[in-house]
PDB file of C-alpha atoms in Angstrom:
ATOM      1  CA  MET A   1      -4.111   2.178  -8.306  1.00 77.00           C
ATOM      2  CA  ASP A   2      -3.227   0.021 -11.586  1.00 76.00           C
ATOM      3  CA  ALA A   3      -5.940   1.956 -13.396  1.00 82.00           C
ATOM      4  CA  ASN A   4      -4.811   5.351 -12.274  1.00 76.00           C
ATOM      5  CA  ARG A   5      -1.134   5.101 -12.392  1.00 76.00           C
ATOM      6  CA  HIS A   6      -0.247   7.791 -14.930  1.00 76.00           C
ATOM      7  CA  ALA A   7      -2.332  10.165 -12.631  1.00 75.00           C
ATOM      8  CA  ALA A   8      -0.354   9.115  -9.284  1.00 75.00           C
ATOM      9  CA  VAL A   9       2.818   9.454 -10.990  1.00 71.00           C
ATOM     10  CA  LEU A  10       1.897  12.979 -12.753  1.00 71.00           C
ATOM     11  CA  THR A  11       0.616  14.398  -8.775  1.00 73.00           C
ATOM     12  CA  TYR A  12       3.829  13.179  -7.661  1.00 70.00           C
ATOM     13  CA  ARG A  13       5.500  15.276 -10.478  1.00 70.00           C
ATOM     14  CA  GLU A  14       3.498  18.286 -10.778  1.00 72.00           C
ATOM     15  CA  THR A  15       2.661  19.043  -6.949  1.00 77.00           C
ATOM     16  CA  LYS A  16       5.960  21.145  -7.005  1.00 77.00           C
ATOM     17  CA  SER A  17       4.110  23.437  -9.230  1.00 83.00           C
ATOM     18  CA  LEU A  18       1.147  24.095  -7.047  1.00 80.00           C
ATOM     19  CA  SER A  19       0.393  26.897  -4.680  1.00 87.00           C
ATOM     20  CA  ALA A  20       0.841  26.078  -0.893  1.00 89.00           C
ATOM     21  CA  GLU A  21      -3.009  25.750  -0.549  1.00 91.00           C
ATOM     22  CA  GLY A  22      -3.091  23.266  -3.387  1.00 84.00           C
ATOM     23  CA  ARG A  23      -0.291  21.400  -2.022  1.00 85.00           C
ATOM     24  CA  ALA A  24      -1.906  21.330   1.241  1.00 89.00           C
ATOM     25  CA  ARG A  25      -4.983  20.115  -0.221  1.00 88.00           C
ATOM     26  CA  ILE A  26      -3.168  17.062  -1.778  1.00 83.00           C
ATOM     27  CA  MET A  27      -1.921  16.343   1.275  1.00 86.00           C
ATOM     28  CA  GLN A  28      -5.500  16.679   3.108  1.00 91.00           C
ATOM     29  CA  LEU A  29      -6.656  14.017   0.331  1.00 87.00           C
ATOM     30  CA  GLU A  30      -3.727  11.931   1.067  1.00 84.00           C
ATOM     31  CA  VAL A  31      -4.127  11.462   5.086  1.00 90.00           C
ATOM     32  CA  GLU A  32      -8.144  11.145   3.909  1.00 92.00           C
ATOM     33  CA  THR A  33      -7.471   8.542   1.591  1.00 88.00           C
ATOM     34  CA  SER A  34      -5.116   6.578   4.072  1.00 91.00           C
ATOM     35  CA  GLU A  35      -7.752   6.839   6.659  1.00 95.00           C
ATOM     36  CA  PRO A  36      -9.634   3.418   5.803  1.00 95.00           C
ATOM     37  CA  LEU A  37      -6.151   1.732   6.225  1.00 95.00           C
ATOM     38  CA  ARG A  38      -5.997   3.350   9.429  1.00 96.00           C
ATOM     39  CA  ASP A  39      -9.416   2.054  10.778  1.00 97.00           C
ATOM     40  CA  VAL A  40      -8.670  -1.480   9.608  1.00 97.00           C
ATOM     41  CA  LEU A  41      -5.498  -1.468  11.357  1.00 97.00           C
ATOM     42  CA  ARG A  42      -7.189  -0.450  14.480  1.00 97.00           C
ATOM     43  CA  ALA A  43      -9.758  -2.773  14.334  1.00 98.00           C
ATOM     44  CA  GLY A  44      -7.371  -5.454  13.792  1.00 97.00           C
ATOM     45  CA  ARG A  45      -5.464  -4.366  16.680  1.00 97.00           C
ATOM     46  CA  GLU A  46      -8.570  -4.417  19.042  1.00 97.00           C
ATOM     47  CA  GLN A  47      -9.694  -7.652  18.033  1.00 96.00           C
ATOM     48  CA  GLY A  48      -5.963  -9.322  18.208  1.00 96.00           C
ATOM     49  CA  VAL A  49      -5.553  -9.954  14.676  1.00 97.00           C
ATOM     50  CA  PHE A  50      -2.776  -7.556  14.236  1.00 97.00           C
ATOM     51  CA  ASP A  51       0.094  -6.475  16.239  1.00 96.00           C
ATOM     52  CA  VAL A  52       0.517  -2.826  15.218  1.00 95.00           C
ATOM     53  CA  PRO A  53       2.362  -1.008  17.719  1.00 94.00           C
ATOM     54  CA  ASP A  54       2.480   2.233  15.236  1.00 96.00           C
ATOM     55  CA  VAL A  55      -0.934   2.301  13.363  1.00 96.00           C
ATOM     56  CA  GLU A  56       0.148   5.440  11.762  1.00 95.00           C
ATOM     57  CA  LEU A  57       3.425   4.289  10.294  1.00 95.00           C
ATOM     58  CA  ALA A  58       1.863   0.909   9.209  1.00 96.00           C
ATOM     59  CA  SER A  59      -0.971   2.761   7.282  1.00 95.00           C
ATOM     60  CA  TYR A  60       1.389   4.759   5.629  1.00 93.00           C
ATOM     61  CA  ASN A  61       3.590   1.918   4.649  1.00 94.00           C
ATOM     62  CA  LEU A  62       0.697   0.161   3.053  1.00 95.00           C
ATOM     63  CA  LEU A  63      -0.088   3.753   1.283  1.00 92.00           C
ATOM     64  CA  LEU A  64       3.431   3.848   0.114  1.00 92.00           C
ATOM     65  CA  LEU A  65       3.397   0.374  -1.433  1.00 93.00           C
ATOM     66  CA  ALA A  66      -0.111   0.945  -3.190  1.00 91.00           C
ATOM     67  CA  HIS A  67       1.995   4.308  -4.738  1.00 90.00           C
ATOM     68  CA  ALA A  68       4.904   2.059  -5.380  1.00 92.00           C
ATOM     69  CA  TRP A  69       2.861   0.528  -8.920  1.00 93.00           C
ATOM     70  CA  ALA A  70       2.592   3.205 -10.085  1.00 90.00           C
ATOM     71  CA  LEU A  71       6.149   5.064  -9.220  1.00 89.00           C
ATOM     72  CA  LYS A  72       7.858   2.081 -10.106  1.00 92.00           C
ATOM     73  CA  HIS A  73       5.417   0.232 -12.908  1.00 89.00           C
ATOM     74  CA  TRP A  74       8.440   0.035 -15.420  1.00 91.00           C
ATOM     75  CA  TYR A  75      10.458  -2.355 -12.929  1.00 94.00           C
ATOM     76  CA  PHE A  76       7.508  -4.486 -11.519  1.00 93.00           C
ATOM     77  CA  GLU A  77       5.791  -5.316 -14.524  1.00 90.00           C
ATOM     78  CA  ARG A  78       9.166  -7.087 -16.270  1.00 92.00           C
ATOM     79  CA  THR A  79       8.134 -10.074 -13.743  1.00 90.00           C
ATOM     80  CA  LEU A  80       4.850  -9.061 -12.143  1.00 92.00           C
ATOM     81  CA  SER A  81       1.037  -8.503 -13.174  1.00 92.00           C
ATOM     82  CA  PHE A  82      -0.565  -6.031 -10.913  1.00 92.00           C
ATOM     83  CA  GLU A  83      -2.468  -8.756  -9.306  1.00 92.00           C
ATOM     84  CA  GLU A  84       0.663 -10.818  -8.400  1.00 92.00           C
ATOM     85  CA  TYR A  85       2.172  -7.243  -7.088  1.00 93.00           C
ATOM     86  CA  VAL A  86      -0.978  -6.886  -4.819  1.00 92.00           C
ATOM     87  CA  ALA A  87      -1.021 -10.625  -3.671  1.00 92.00           C
ATOM     88  CA  ARG A  88       3.028 -10.407  -2.757  1.00 92.00           C
ATOM     89  CA  GLN A  89       2.617  -6.983  -1.124  1.00 94.00           C
ATOM     90  CA  SER A  90      -0.121  -7.979   0.631  1.00 93.00           C
ATOM     91  CA  ALA A  91       1.512 -11.503   1.831  1.00 94.00           C
ATOM     92  CA  THR A  92       4.901  -9.459   2.699  1.00 93.00           C
ATOM     93  CA  SER A  93       2.503  -6.546   5.104  1.00 95.00           C
ATOM     94  CA  LEU A  94       0.520  -9.219   6.766  1.00 94.00           C
ATOM     95  CA  LYS A  95       3.581 -11.289   7.619  1.00 94.00           C
ATOM     96  CA  ALA A  96       4.850  -8.128   9.412  1.00 94.00           C
ATOM     97  CA  LEU A  97       1.391  -7.083  10.747  1.00 96.00           C
ATOM     98  CA  LEU A  98      -0.542 -10.579  11.942  1.00 97.00           C
ATOM     99  CA  ALA A  99      -0.194 -11.495  15.467  1.00 96.00           C
ATOM    100  CA  PRO A 100       1.411 -14.480  15.250  1.00 94.00           C
ATOM    101  CA  ARG A 101      -1.128 -16.588  16.982  1.00 94.00           C
ATOM    102  CA  THR A 102      -3.866 -15.521  13.704  1.00 94.00           C
ATOM    103  CA  ARG A 103      -1.157 -16.271  10.693  1.00 93.00           C
ATOM    104  CA  ARG A 104      -2.695 -19.937  10.352  1.00 93.00           C
ATOM    105  CA  ARG A 105      -6.412 -18.209   9.702  1.00 93.00           C
ATOM    106  CA  TYR A 106      -4.466 -16.523   6.892  1.00 92.00           C
ATOM    107  CA  ALA A 107      -2.185 -19.021   5.371  1.00 91.00           C
ATOM    108  CA  THR A 108      -3.431 -18.767   1.892  1.00 89.00           C
ATOM    109  CA  LEU A 109      -2.928 -14.659   1.959  1.00 90.00           C
ATOM    110  CA  LEU A 110       0.874 -15.435   3.420  1.00 91.00           C
ATOM    111  CA  ALA A 111       1.708 -17.527   0.344  1.00 86.00           C
ATOM    112  CA  PRO A 112       0.869 -16.028  -2.565  1.00 71.00           C
ATOM    113  CA  PRO A 113       1.629 -17.753  -6.267  1.00 67.00           C
ATOM    114  CA  VAL A 114       5.111 -17.353  -7.435  1.00 69.00           C
ATOM    115  CA  PRO A 115       4.932 -14.807 -10.188  1.00 60.00           C
ATOM    116  CA  THR A 116       4.630 -16.210 -13.729  1.00 60.00           C
ATOM    117  CA  ALA A 117       7.709 -15.715 -16.126  1.00 56.00           C
ATOM    118  CA  SER A 118       7.059 -13.160 -18.715  1.00 53.00           C
TER     119      SER A 118
END
């Protein structure tokens, strides 16, 4: 997302200019892009790693967090590098998604480094 953040912002901004078919294609590509997230969440739920009652909602929450870097880069870059953003958003998300009994196994992911001063 960091390398393509300008393209992501442009896609959001210019989608209104597309034909109905073009908008439908963009939406289909977004659904396809989020499928690996759904796959991981479903598999993790089946294995008891994740406690996810709504895989669709959780997968789109994660997708939106990725898009947020592009959309709000102007804000986040003031205090976070891209790597710090990913680590902190991952920790926040994992705290919500992990089954309580599996949290110890992922403790290093749940406590990312404190952001460095800019």
